[in-house]
Amino acid sequence: NVKVEEIMKEVRSVVSKGLEQRDKAGINVRQPLEELIVKGVEFSNEYCDLIKDELNVKNVKFEDGDIVSVELNTVISHELLMEGVSRELTRIINNERKKMKLTIKNRIKLYLNTEDELLRKSAEVYKKNIMNSVQADELIFGSYKNEKSVKINNKESNIAIELL
């Protein structure tokens, strides 16, 4: 369908411009952002959702404009920062699972030993999401044997994975 191809071309262009702005601002795609403003073009909800997913933004707002342009809101609120930290923790844990050759069927007990208050608070707030994403039955704040040092939020912390 020619119309769908044209729309997807515009969507890819918007996503590409948004990714360029993330890159210029030094903001990783795992870090959620509040809003993308798109000028000069408008999309239906399904394409809007695609843009949100690709750019990891909560909202897409459309404004009038003569040419297609995008403006990414790069202000990171405390809530967005906590969500980004939880995603980074999830990524690191899943990398460790991979190194341990664990499958999706292998359940774990996760230990997080950190002095970083932001990481601790983020792990508490997003505990269910983290546990779901890493197949953990428990998330325990404290030390455990065979801890591995990891850098999250530019601070050193320790994690340990116990196979159940």
PDB file of N, CA and C in Angstrom, residues 102-159:
ATOM      1  N   LEU A 102      21.477 -18.660  31.563  1.00  0.00           N
ATOM      2  CA  LEU A 102      20.148 -18.945  32.095  1.00  0.00           C
ATOM      3  C   LEU A 102      19.107 -18.737  31.000  1.00  0.00           C
ATOM      4  N   THR A 103      18.058 -19.526  31.052  1.00  0.00           N
ATOM      5  CA  THR A 103      16.963 -19.371  30.098  1.00  0.00           C
ATOM      6  C   THR A 103      15.819 -18.638  30.782  1.00  0.00           C
ATOM      7  N   ILE A 104      14.801 -18.347  30.026  1.00  0.00           N
ATOM      8  CA  ILE A 104      13.628 -17.651  30.561  1.00  0.00           C
ATOM      9  C   ILE A 104      12.924 -18.496  31.630  1.00  0.00           C
ATOM     10  N   LYS A 105      13.141 -19.808  31.594  1.00  0.00           N
ATOM     11  CA  LYS A 105      12.516 -20.716  32.566  1.00  0.00           C
ATOM     12  C   LYS A 105      13.244 -20.738  33.908  1.00  0.00           C
ATOM     13  N   ASN A 106      14.511 -20.282  33.919  1.00  0.00           N
ATOM     14  CA  ASN A 106      15.286 -20.277  35.156  1.00  0.00           C
ATOM     15  C   ASN A 106      14.875 -19.102  36.040  1.00  0.00           C
ATOM     16  N   ARG A 107      14.323 -19.416  37.215  1.00  0.00           N
ATOM     17  CA  ARG A 107      13.930 -18.388  38.172  1.00  0.00           C
ATOM     18  C   ARG A 107      15.130 -18.063  39.063  1.00  0.00           C
ATOM     19  N   ILE A 108      15.203 -16.819  39.510  1.00  0.00           N
ATOM     20  CA  ILE A 108      16.337 -16.390  40.327  1.00  0.00           C
ATOM     21  C   ILE A 108      15.865 -15.642  41.573  1.00  0.00           C
ATOM     22  N   LYS A 109      16.818 -15.520  42.501  1.00  0.00           N
ATOM     23  CA  LYS A 109      16.676 -14.608  43.629  1.00  0.00           C
ATOM     24  C   LYS A 109      17.736 -13.541  43.372  1.00  0.00           C
ATOM     25  N   LEU A 110      17.334 -12.293  43.408  1.00  0.00           N
ATOM     26  CA  LEU A 110      18.225 -11.186  43.074  1.00  0.00           C
ATOM     27  C   LEU A 110      18.602 -10.418  44.331  1.00  0.00           C
ATOM     28  N   TYR A 111      19.892 -10.123  44.459  1.00  0.00           N
ATOM     29  CA  TYR A 111      20.398  -9.335  45.580  1.00  0.00           C
ATOM     30  C   TYR A 111      20.957  -8.024  45.043  1.00  0.00           C
ATOM     31  N   LEU A 112      20.591  -6.937  45.685  1.00  0.00           N
ATOM     32  CA  LEU A 112      21.098  -5.619  45.310  1.00  0.00           C
ATOM     33  C   LEU A 112      21.707  -4.977  46.547  1.00  0.00           C
ATOM     34  N   ASN A 113      23.002  -4.714  46.473  1.00  0.00           N
ATOM     35  CA  ASN A 113      23.743  -4.118  47.577  1.00  0.00           C
ATOM     36  C   ASN A 113      24.262  -2.765  47.092  1.00  0.00           C
ATOM     37  N   THR A 114      23.641  -1.691  47.561  1.00  0.00           N
ATOM     38  CA  THR A 114      24.021  -0.373  47.057  1.00  0.00           C
ATOM     39  C   THR A 114      23.930   0.702  48.129  1.00  0.00           C
ATOM     40  N   GLU A 115      24.799   1.679  48.003  1.00  0.00           N
ATOM     41  CA  GLU A 115      24.753   2.881  48.839  1.00  0.00           C
ATOM     42  C   GLU A 115      24.024   4.000  48.088  1.00  0.00           C
ATOM     43  N   ASP A 116      23.756   3.786  46.808  1.00  0.00           N
ATOM     44  CA  ASP A 116      23.125   4.793  45.956  1.00  0.00           C
ATOM     45  C   ASP A 116      21.629   4.871  46.267  1.00  0.00           C
ATOM     46  N   GLU A 117      21.224   5.970  46.888  1.00  0.00           N
ATOM     47  CA  GLU A 117      19.819   6.139  47.293  1.00  0.00           C
ATOM     48  C   GLU A 117      18.875   6.152  46.094  1.00  0.00           C
ATOM     49  N   LEU A 118      19.306   6.757  44.989  1.00  0.00           N
ATOM     50  CA  LEU A 118      18.461   6.812  43.795  1.00  0.00           C
ATOM     51  C   LEU A 118      18.213   5.408  43.250  1.00  0.00           C
ATOM     52  N   LEU A 119      19.256   4.594  43.190  1.00  0.00           N
ATOM     53  CA  LEU A 119      19.113   3.218  42.708  1.00  0.00           C
ATOM     54  C   LEU A 119      18.214   2.419  43.646  1.00  0.00           C
ATOM     55  N   ARG A 120      18.434   2.557  44.941  1.00  0.00           N
ATOM     56  CA  ARG A 120      17.620   1.822  45.920  1.00  0.00           C
ATOM     57  C   ARG A 120      16.146   2.217  45.789  1.00  0.00           C
ATOM     58  N   LYS A 121      15.871   3.507  45.746  1.00  0.00           N
ATOM     59  CA  LYS A 121      14.492   3.996  45.649  1.00  0.00           C
ATOM     60  C   LYS A 121      13.863   3.541  44.325  1.00  0.00           C
ATOM     61  N   SER A 122      14.626   3.612  43.258  1.00  0.00           N
ATOM     62  CA  SER A 122      14.145   3.182  41.943  1.00  0.00           C
ATOM     63  C   SER A 122      13.805   1.693  41.952  1.00  0.00           C
ATOM     64  N   ALA A 123      14.676   0.895  42.552  1.00  0.00           N
ATOM     65  CA  ALA A 123      14.438  -0.554  42.632  1.00  0.00           C
ATOM     66  C   ALA A 123      13.221  -0.862  43.501  1.00  0.00           C
ATOM     67  N   GLU A 124      12.988  -0.041  44.524  1.00  0.00           N
ATOM     68  CA  GLU A 124      11.800  -0.239  45.368  1.00  0.00           C
ATOM     69  C   GLU A 124      10.528   0.120  44.600  1.00  0.00           C
ATOM     70  N   VAL A 125      10.542   1.269  43.928  1.00  0.00           N
ATOM     71  CA  VAL A 125       9.360   1.739  43.193  1.00  0.00           C
ATOM     72  C   VAL A 125       9.025   0.814  42.021  1.00  0.00           C
ATOM     73  N   TYR A 126      10.052   0.355  41.305  1.00  0.00           N
ATOM     74  CA  TYR A 126       9.842  -0.473  40.109  1.00  0.00           C
ATOM     75  C   TYR A 126      10.129  -1.956  40.357  1.00  0.00           C
ATOM     76  N   LYS A 127      10.049  -2.360  41.614  1.00  0.00           N
ATOM     77  CA  LYS A 127      10.389  -3.731  42.020  1.00  0.00           C
ATOM     78  C   LYS A 127       9.654  -4.787  41.190  1.00  0.00           C
ATOM     79  N   LYS A 128       8.339  -4.654  41.046  1.00  0.00           N
ATOM     80  CA  LYS A 128       7.561  -5.656  40.297  1.00  0.00           C
ATOM     81  C   LYS A 128       7.998  -5.731  38.841  1.00  0.00           C
ATOM     82  N   ASN A 129       8.195  -4.569  38.215  1.00  0.00           N
ATOM     83  CA  ASN A 129       8.644  -4.544  36.811  1.00  0.00           C
ATOM     84  C   ASN A 129       9.999  -5.219  36.657  1.00  0.00           C
ATOM     85  N   ILE A 130      10.921  -4.874  37.548  1.00  0.00           N
ATOM     86  CA  ILE A 130      12.269  -5.447  37.491  1.00  0.00           C
ATOM     87  C   ILE A 130      12.193  -6.962  37.662  1.00  0.00           C
ATOM     88  N   MET A 131      11.481  -7.411  38.700  1.00  0.00           N
ATOM     89  CA  MET A 131      11.385  -8.851  38.973  1.00  0.00           C
ATOM     90  C   MET A 131      10.757  -9.593  37.793  1.00  0.00           C
ATOM     91  N   ASN A 132       9.721  -9.025  37.211  1.00  0.00           N
ATOM     92  CA  ASN A 132       9.088  -9.623  36.029  1.00  0.00           C
ATOM     93  C   ASN A 132      10.059  -9.740  34.867  1.00  0.00           C
ATOM     94  N   SER A 133      10.794  -8.669  34.614  1.00  0.00           N
ATOM     95  CA  SER A 133      11.687  -8.606  33.458  1.00  0.00           C
ATOM     96  C   SER A 133      12.906  -9.512  33.576  1.00  0.00           C
ATOM     97  N   VAL A 134      13.295  -9.851  34.807  1.00  0.00           N
ATOM     98  CA  VAL A 134      14.505 -10.669  34.995  1.00  0.00           C
ATOM     99  C   VAL A 134      14.192 -12.052  35.559  1.00  0.00           C
ATOM    100  N   GLN A 135      12.914 -12.420  35.604  1.00  0.00           N
ATOM    101  CA  GLN A 135      12.457 -13.713  36.115  1.00  0.00           C
ATOM    102  C   GLN A 135      12.942 -13.964  37.549  1.00  0.00           C
ATOM    103  N   ALA A 136      12.747 -12.944  38.402  1.00  0.00           N
ATOM    104  CA  ALA A 136      13.151 -13.067  39.807  1.00  0.00           C
ATOM    105  C   ALA A 136      11.928 -13.311  40.684  1.00  0.00           C
ATOM    106  N   ASP A 137      12.064 -14.254  41.609  1.00  0.00           N
ATOM    107  CA  ASP A 137      11.000 -14.503  42.581  1.00  0.00           C
ATOM    108  C   ASP A 137      11.138 -13.580  43.788  1.00  0.00           C
ATOM    109  N   GLU A 138      12.368 -13.112  44.025  1.00  0.00           N
ATOM    110  CA  GLU A 138      12.630 -12.208  45.148  1.00  0.00           C
ATOM    111  C   GLU A 138      13.674 -11.187  44.758  1.00  0.00           C
ATOM    112  N   LEU A 139      13.540  -9.990  45.323  1.00  0.00           N
ATOM    113  CA  LEU A 139      14.563  -8.952  45.211  1.00  0.00           C
ATOM    114  C   LEU A 139      14.899  -8.552  46.636  1.00  0.00           C
ATOM    115  N   ILE A 140      16.139  -8.830  47.023  1.00  0.00           N
ATOM    116  CA  ILE A 140      16.577  -8.595  48.398  1.00  0.00           C
ATOM    117  C   ILE A 140      17.633  -7.492  48.405  1.00  0.00           C
ATOM    118  N   PHE A 141      17.435  -6.513  49.283  1.00  0.00           N
ATOM    119  CA  PHE A 141      18.412  -5.443  49.428  1.00  0.00           C
ATOM    120  C   PHE A 141      19.417  -5.868  50.483  1.00  0.00           C
ATOM    121  N   GLY A 142      20.627  -6.154  50.045  1.00  0.00           N
ATOM    122  CA  GLY A 142      21.677  -6.598  50.952  1.00  0.00           C
ATOM    123  C   GLY A 142      22.738  -7.358  50.191  1.00  0.00           C
ATOM    124  N   SER A 143      23.769  -7.776  50.911  1.00  0.00           N
ATOM    125  CA  SER A 143      24.885  -8.458  50.256  1.00  0.00           C
ATOM    126  C   SER A 143      24.642  -9.963  50.195  1.00  0.00           C
ATOM    127  N   TYR A 144      25.411 -10.605  49.313  1.00  0.00           N
ATOM    128  CA  TYR A 144      25.313 -12.049  49.115  1.00  0.00           C
ATOM    129  C   TYR A 144      26.639 -12.505  48.526  1.00  0.00           C
ATOM    130  N   LYS A 145      26.937 -13.789  48.671  1.00  0.00           N
ATOM    131  CA  LYS A 145      28.198 -14.309  48.130  1.00  0.00           C
ATOM    132  C   LYS A 145      28.248 -14.101  46.607  1.00  0.00           C
ATOM    133  N   ASN A 146      29.447 -14.050  46.090  1.00  0.00           N
ATOM    134  CA  ASN A 146      29.688 -13.901  44.645  1.00  0.00           C
ATOM    135  C   ASN A 146      29.050 -12.644  44.051  1.00  0.00           C
ATOM    136  N   GLU A 147      29.076 -11.567  44.819  1.00  0.00           N
ATOM    137  CA  GLU A 147      28.553 -10.306  44.292  1.00  0.00           C
ATOM    138  C   GLU A 147      29.402  -9.829  43.126  1.00  0.00           C
ATOM    139  N   LYS A 148      28.755  -9.163  42.221  1.00  0.00           N
ATOM    140  CA  LYS A 148      29.465  -8.582  41.087  1.00  0.00           C
ATOM    141  C   LYS A 148      29.289  -7.069  41.149  1.00  0.00           C
ATOM    142  N   SER A 149      30.386  -6.352  40.980  1.00  0.00           N
ATOM    143  CA  SER A 149      30.338  -4.895  40.980  1.00  0.00           C
ATOM    144  C   SER A 149      29.822  -4.412  39.625  1.00  0.00           C
ATOM    145  N   VAL A 150      28.842  -3.519  39.660  1.00  0.00           N
ATOM    146  CA  VAL A 150      28.270  -2.960  38.434  1.00  0.00           C
ATOM    147  C   VAL A 150      28.169  -1.445  38.584  1.00  0.00           C
ATOM    148  N   LYS A 151      28.188  -0.763  37.449  1.00  0.00           N
ATOM    149  CA  LYS A 151      28.065   0.690  37.470  1.00  0.00           C
ATOM    150  C   LYS A 151      26.690   1.064  36.931  1.00  0.00           C
ATOM    151  N   ILE A 152      25.888   1.661  37.795  1.00  0.00           N
ATOM    152  CA  ILE A 152      24.549   2.114  37.425  1.00  0.00           C
ATOM    153  C   ILE A 152      24.423   3.554  37.900  1.00  0.00           C
ATOM    154  N   ASN A 153      23.933   4.416  37.033  1.00  0.00           N
ATOM    155  CA  ASN A 153      23.782   5.824  37.392  1.00  0.00           C
ATOM    156  C   ASN A 153      25.139   6.428  37.770  1.00  0.00           C
ATOM    157  N   ASN A 154      26.189   5.962  37.089  1.00  0.00           N
ATOM    158  CA  ASN A 154      27.568   6.419  37.315  1.00  0.00           C
ATOM    159  C   ASN A 154      28.079   6.164  38.729  1.00  0.00           C
ATOM    160  N   LYS A 155      27.482   5.179  39.413  1.00  0.00           N
ATOM    161  CA  LYS A 155      27.929   4.817  40.759  1.00  0.00           C
ATOM    162  C   LYS A 155      28.073   3.308  40.851  1.00  0.00           C
ATOM    163  N   GLU A 156      29.049   2.892  41.648  1.00  0.00           N
ATOM    164  CA  GLU A 156      29.284   1.460  41.833  1.00  0.00           C
ATOM    165  C   GLU A 156      28.269   0.870  42.806  1.00  0.00           C
ATOM    166  N   SER A 157      27.739  -0.272  42.443  1.00  0.00           N
ATOM    167  CA  SER A 157      26.845  -1.043  43.301  1.00  0.00           C
ATOM    168  C   SER A 157      27.180  -2.508  43.087  1.00  0.00           C
ATOM    169  N   ASN A 158      26.577  -3.379  43.883  1.00  0.00           N
ATOM    170  CA  ASN A 158      26.818  -4.812  43.735  1.00  0.00           C
ATOM    171  C   ASN A 158      25.506  -5.550  43.544  1.00  0.00           C
ATOM    172  N   ILE A 159      25.551  -6.540  42.647  1.00  0.00           N
ATOM    173  CA  ILE A 159      24.395  -7.414  42.468  1.00  0.00           C
ATOM    174  C   ILE A 159      24.861  -8.855  42.587  1.00  0.00           C
TER     175      ILE A 159
END
